[in-house]
N, CA, C and O atoms as a Tinker XYZ file with bonds, in Angstrom:
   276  protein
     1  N      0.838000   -1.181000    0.000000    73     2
     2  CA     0.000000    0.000000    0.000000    64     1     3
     3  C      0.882000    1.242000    0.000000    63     2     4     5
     4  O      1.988000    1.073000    0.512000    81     3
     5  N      0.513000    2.901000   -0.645000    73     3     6
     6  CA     0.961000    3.801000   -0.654000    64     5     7
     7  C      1.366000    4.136000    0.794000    63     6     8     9
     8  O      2.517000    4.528000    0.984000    81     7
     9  N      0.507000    4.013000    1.839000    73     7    10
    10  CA     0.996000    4.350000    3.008000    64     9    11
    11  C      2.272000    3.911000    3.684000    63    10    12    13
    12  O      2.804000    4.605000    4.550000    81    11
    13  N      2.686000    2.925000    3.342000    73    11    14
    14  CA     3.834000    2.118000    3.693000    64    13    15
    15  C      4.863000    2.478000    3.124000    63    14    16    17
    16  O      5.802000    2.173000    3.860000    81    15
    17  N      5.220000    2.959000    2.219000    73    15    18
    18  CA     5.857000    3.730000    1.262000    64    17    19
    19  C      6.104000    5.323000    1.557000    63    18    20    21
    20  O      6.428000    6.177000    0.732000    81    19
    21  N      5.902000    5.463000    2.738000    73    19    22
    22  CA     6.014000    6.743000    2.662000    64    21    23
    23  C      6.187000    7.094000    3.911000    63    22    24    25
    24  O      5.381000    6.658000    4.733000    81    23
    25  N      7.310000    7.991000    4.366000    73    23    26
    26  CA     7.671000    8.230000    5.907000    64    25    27
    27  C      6.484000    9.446000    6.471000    63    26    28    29
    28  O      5.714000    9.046000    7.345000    81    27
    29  N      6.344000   10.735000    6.047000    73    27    30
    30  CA     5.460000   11.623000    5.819000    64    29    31
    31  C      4.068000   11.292000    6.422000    63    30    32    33
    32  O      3.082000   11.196000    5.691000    81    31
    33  N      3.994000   11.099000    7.936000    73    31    34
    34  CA     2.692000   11.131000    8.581000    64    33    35
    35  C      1.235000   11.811000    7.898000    63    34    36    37
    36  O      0.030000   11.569000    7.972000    81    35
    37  N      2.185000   12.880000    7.144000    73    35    38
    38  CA     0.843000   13.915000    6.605000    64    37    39
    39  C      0.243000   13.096000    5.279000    63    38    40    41
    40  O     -0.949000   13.037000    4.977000    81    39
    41  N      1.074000   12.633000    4.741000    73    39    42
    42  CA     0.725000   11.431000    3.336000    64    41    43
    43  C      0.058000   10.437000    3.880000    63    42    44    45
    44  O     -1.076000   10.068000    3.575000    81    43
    45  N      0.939000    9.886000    4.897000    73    43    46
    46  CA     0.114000    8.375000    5.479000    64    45    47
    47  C     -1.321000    8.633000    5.685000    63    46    48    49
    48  O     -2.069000    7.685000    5.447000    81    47
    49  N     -1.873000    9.802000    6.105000    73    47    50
    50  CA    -2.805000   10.132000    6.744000    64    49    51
    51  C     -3.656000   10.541000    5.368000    63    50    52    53
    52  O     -4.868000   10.714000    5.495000    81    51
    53  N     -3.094000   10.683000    4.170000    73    51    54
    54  CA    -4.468000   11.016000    2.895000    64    53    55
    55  C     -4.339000    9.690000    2.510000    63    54    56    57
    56  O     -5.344000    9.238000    1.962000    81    55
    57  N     -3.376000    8.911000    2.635000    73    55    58
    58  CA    -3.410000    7.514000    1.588000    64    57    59
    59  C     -4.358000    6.772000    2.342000    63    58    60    61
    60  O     -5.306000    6.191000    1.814000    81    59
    61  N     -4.042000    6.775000    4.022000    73    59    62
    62  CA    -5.290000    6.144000    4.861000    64    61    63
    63  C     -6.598000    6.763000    4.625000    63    62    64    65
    64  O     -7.546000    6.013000    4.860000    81    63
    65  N     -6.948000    8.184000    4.136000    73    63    66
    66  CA    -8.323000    8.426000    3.933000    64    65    67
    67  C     -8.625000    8.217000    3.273000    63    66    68    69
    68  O     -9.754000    7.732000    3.338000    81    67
    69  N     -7.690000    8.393000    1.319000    73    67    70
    70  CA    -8.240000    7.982000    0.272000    64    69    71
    71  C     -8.607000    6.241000    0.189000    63    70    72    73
    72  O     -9.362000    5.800000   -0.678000    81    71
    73  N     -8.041000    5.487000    1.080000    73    71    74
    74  CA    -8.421000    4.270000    1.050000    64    73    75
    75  C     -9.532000    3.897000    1.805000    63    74    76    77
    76  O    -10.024000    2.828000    1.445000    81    75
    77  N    -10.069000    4.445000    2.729000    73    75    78
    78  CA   -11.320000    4.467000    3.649000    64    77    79
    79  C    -12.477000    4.948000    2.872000    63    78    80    81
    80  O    -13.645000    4.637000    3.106000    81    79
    81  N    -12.051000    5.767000    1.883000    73    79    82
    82  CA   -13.147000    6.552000    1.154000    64    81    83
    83  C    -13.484000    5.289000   -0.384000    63    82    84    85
    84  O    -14.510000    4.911000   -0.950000    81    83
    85  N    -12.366000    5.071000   -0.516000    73    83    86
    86  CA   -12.938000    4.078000   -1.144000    64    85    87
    87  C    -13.333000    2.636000   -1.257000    63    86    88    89
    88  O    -13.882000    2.228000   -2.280000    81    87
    89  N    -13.089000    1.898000   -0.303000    73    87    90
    90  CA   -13.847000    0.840000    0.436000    64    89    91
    91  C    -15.452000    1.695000    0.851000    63    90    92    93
    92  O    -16.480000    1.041000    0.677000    81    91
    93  N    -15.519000    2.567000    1.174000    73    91    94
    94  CA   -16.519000    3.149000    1.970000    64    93    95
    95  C    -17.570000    3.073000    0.259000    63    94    96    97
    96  O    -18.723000    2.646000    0.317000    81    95
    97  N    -17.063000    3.463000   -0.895000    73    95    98
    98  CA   -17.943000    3.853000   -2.180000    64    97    99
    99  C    -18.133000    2.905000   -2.233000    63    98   100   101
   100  O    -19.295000    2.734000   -1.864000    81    99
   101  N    -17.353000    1.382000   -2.682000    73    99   102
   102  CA   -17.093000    0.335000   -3.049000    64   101   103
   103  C    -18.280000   -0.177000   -2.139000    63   102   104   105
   104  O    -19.295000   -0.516000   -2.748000    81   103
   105  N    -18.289000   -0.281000   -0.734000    73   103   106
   106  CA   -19.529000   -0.705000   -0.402000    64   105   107
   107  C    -20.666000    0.072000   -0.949000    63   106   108   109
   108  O    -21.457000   -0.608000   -1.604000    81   107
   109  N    -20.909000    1.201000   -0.849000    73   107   110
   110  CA   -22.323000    1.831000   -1.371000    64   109   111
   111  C    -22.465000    1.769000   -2.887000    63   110   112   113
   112  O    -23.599000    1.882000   -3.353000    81   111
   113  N    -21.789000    1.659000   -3.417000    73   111   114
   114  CA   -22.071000    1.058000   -5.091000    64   113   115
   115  C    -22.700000   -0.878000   -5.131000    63   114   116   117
   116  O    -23.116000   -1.418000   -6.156000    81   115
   117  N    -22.610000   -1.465000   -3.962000    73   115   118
   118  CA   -22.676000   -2.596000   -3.736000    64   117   119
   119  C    -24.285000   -2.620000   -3.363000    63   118   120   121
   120  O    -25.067000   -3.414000   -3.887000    81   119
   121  N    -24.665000   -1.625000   -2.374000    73   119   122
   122  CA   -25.738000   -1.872000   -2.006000    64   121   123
   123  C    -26.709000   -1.076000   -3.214000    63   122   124   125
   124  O    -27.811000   -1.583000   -3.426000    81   123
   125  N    -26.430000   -0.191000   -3.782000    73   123   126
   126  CA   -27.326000    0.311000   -5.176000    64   125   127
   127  C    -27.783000   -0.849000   -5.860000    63   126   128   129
   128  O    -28.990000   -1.042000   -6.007000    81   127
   129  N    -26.525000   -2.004000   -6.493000    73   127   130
   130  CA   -26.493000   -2.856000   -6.897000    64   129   131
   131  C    -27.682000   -3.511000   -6.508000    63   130   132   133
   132  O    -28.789000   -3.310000   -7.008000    81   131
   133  N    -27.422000   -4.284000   -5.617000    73   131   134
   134  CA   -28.352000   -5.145000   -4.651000    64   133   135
   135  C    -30.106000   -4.333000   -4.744000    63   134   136   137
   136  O    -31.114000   -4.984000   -5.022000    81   135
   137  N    -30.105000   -2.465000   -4.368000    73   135   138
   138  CA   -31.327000   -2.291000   -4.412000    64   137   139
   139  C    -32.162000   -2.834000   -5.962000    63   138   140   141
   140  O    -33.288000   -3.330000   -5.999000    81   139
   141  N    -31.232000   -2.568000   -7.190000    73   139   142
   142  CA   -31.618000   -2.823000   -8.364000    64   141   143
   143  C    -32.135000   -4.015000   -8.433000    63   142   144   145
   144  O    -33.053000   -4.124000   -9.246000    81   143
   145  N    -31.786000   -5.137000   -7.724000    73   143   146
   146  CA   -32.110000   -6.559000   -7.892000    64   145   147
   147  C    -31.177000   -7.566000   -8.655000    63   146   148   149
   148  O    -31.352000   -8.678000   -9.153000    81   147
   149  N    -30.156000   -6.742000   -8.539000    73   147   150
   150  CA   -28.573000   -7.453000   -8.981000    64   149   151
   151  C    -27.737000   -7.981000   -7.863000    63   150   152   153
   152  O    -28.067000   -7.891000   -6.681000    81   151
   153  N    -26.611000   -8.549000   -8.306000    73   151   154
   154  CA   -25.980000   -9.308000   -7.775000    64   153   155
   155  C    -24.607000   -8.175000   -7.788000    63   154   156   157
   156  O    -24.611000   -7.536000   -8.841000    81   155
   157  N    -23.691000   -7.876000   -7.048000    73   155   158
   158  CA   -22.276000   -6.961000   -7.083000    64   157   159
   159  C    -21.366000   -8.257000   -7.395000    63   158   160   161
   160  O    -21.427000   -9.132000   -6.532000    81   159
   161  N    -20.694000   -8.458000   -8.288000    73   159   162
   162  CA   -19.347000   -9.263000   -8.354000    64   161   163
   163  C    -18.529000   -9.042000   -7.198000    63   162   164   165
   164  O    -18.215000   -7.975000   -6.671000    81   163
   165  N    -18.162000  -10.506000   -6.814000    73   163   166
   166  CA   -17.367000  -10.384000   -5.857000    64   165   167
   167  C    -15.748000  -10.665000   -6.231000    63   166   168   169
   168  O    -14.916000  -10.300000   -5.400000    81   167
   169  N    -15.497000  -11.021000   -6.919000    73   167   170
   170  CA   -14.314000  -11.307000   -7.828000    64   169   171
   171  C    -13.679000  -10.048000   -8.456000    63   170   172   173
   172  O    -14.468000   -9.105000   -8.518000    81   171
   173  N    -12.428000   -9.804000   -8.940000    73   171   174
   174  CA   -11.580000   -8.969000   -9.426000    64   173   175
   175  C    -11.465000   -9.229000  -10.992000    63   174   176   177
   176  O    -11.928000  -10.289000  -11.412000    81   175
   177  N    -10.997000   -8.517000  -11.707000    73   175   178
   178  CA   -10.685000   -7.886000  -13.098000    64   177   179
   179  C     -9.339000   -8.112000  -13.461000    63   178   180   181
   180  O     -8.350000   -7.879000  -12.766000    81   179
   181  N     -9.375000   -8.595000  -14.628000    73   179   182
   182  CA    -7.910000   -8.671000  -15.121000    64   181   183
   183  C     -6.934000   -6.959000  -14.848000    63   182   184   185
   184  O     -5.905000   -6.605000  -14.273000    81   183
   185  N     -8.177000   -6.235000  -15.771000    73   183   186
   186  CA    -7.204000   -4.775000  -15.420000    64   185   187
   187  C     -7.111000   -4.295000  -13.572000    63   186   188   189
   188  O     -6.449000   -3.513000  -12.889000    81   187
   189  N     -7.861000   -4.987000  -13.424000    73   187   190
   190  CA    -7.705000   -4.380000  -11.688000    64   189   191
   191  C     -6.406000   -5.090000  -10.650000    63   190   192   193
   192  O     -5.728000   -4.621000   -9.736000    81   191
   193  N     -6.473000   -6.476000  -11.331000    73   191   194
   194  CA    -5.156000   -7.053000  -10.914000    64   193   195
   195  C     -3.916000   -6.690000  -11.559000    63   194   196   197
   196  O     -2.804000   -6.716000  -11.034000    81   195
   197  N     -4.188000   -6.362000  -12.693000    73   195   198
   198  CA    -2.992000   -5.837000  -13.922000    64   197   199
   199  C     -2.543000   -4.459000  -12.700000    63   198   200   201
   200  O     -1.414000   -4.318000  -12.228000    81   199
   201  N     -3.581000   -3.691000  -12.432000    73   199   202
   202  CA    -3.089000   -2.424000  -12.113000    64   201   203
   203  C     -2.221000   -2.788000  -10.434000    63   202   204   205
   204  O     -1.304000   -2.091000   -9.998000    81   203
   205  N     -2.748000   -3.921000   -9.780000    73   203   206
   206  CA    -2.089000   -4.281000   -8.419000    64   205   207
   207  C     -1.370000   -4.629000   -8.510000    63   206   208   209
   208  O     -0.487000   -4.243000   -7.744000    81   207
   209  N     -1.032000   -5.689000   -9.521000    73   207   210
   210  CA     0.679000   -6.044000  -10.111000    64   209   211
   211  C      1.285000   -5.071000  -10.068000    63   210   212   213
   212  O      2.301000   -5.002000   -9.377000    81   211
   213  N      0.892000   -4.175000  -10.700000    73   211   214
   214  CA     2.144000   -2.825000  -11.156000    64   213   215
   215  C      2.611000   -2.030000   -9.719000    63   214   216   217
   216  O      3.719000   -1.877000   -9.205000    81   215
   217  N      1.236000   -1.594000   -9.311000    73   215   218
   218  CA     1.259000   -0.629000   -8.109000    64   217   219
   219  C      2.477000   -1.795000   -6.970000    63   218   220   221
   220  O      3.255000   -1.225000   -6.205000    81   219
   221  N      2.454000   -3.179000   -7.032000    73   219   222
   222  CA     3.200000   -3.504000   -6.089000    64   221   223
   223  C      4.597000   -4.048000   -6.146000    63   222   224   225
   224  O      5.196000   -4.728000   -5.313000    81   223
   225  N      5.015000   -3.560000   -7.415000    73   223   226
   226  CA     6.217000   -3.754000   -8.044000    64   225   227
   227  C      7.542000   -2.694000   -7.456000    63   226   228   229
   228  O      7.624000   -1.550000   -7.904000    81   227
   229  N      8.433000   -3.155000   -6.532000    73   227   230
   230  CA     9.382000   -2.925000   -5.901000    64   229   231
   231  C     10.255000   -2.140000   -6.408000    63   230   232   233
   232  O     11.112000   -1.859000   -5.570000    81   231
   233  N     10.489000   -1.472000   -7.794000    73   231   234
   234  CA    11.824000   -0.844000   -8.232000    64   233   235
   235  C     11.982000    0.224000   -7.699000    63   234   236   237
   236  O     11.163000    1.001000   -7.208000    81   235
   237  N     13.530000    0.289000   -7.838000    73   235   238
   238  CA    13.740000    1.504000   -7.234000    64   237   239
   239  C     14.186000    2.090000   -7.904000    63   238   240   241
   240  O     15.415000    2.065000   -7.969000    81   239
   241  N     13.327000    3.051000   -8.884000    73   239   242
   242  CA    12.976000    3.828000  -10.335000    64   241   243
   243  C     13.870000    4.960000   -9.981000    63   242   244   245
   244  O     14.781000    5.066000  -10.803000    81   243
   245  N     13.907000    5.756000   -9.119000    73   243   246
   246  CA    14.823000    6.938000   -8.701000    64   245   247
   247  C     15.724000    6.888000   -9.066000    63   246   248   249
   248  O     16.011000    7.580000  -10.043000    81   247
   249  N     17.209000    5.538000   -8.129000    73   247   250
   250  CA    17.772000    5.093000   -8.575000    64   249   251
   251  C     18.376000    4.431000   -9.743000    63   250   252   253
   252  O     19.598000    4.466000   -9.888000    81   251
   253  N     17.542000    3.775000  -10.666000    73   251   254
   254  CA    17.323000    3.756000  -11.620000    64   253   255
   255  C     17.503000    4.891000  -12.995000    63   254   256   257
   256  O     18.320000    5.053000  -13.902000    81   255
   257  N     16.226000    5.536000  -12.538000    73   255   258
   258  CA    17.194000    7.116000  -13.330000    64   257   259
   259  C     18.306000    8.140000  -13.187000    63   258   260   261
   260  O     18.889000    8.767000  -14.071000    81   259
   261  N     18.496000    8.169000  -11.618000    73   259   262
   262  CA    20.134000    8.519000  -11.302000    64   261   263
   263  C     20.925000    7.786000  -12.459000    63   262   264   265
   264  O     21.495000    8.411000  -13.354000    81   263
   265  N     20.911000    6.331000  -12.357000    73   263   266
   266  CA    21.944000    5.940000  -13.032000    64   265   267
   267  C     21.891000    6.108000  -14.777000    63   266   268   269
   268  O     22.916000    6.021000  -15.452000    81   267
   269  N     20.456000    6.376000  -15.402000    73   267   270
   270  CA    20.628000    6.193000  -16.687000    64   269   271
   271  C     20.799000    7.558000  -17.150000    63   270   272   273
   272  O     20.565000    7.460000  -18.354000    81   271
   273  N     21.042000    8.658000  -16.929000    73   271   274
   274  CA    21.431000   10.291000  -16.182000    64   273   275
   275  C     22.755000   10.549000  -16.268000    63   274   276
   276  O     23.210000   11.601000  -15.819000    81   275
């Protein structure tokens, strides 16, 4: 997660809200669902895992461009 990644209490503290805020939608888009008389998928997306792959990919890109610089 972004929060972990980051020393900056003041960051930790939007990455912890922006993630509360969206679990928080994620449920209320769930229950719309449900009022409609649908079912919410409970399962994940190729692009949604595509995008968690990436987001949890370790390089250390900085470094990285220091050196190609």
């Amino acid at each position: 997660m972004a929060k972990e990644k980051v020393e900056s209490k003041r960051l930790k503290g939007f990455f912890e809200n922006q993630a509360q805020e969206r679990y928080d939608f994620g449920h209320e888009l769930k229950n719309e669902i449900r009022n409609y008389g649908a079912t919410p998928d409970k399962g994940t997306s190729v692009k949604g895992d595509a995008h968690r792959a990436w987001m949890n990919i370790n390089l250390p890109l900085p470094q990285i461009m220091k050196k190609a610089c």
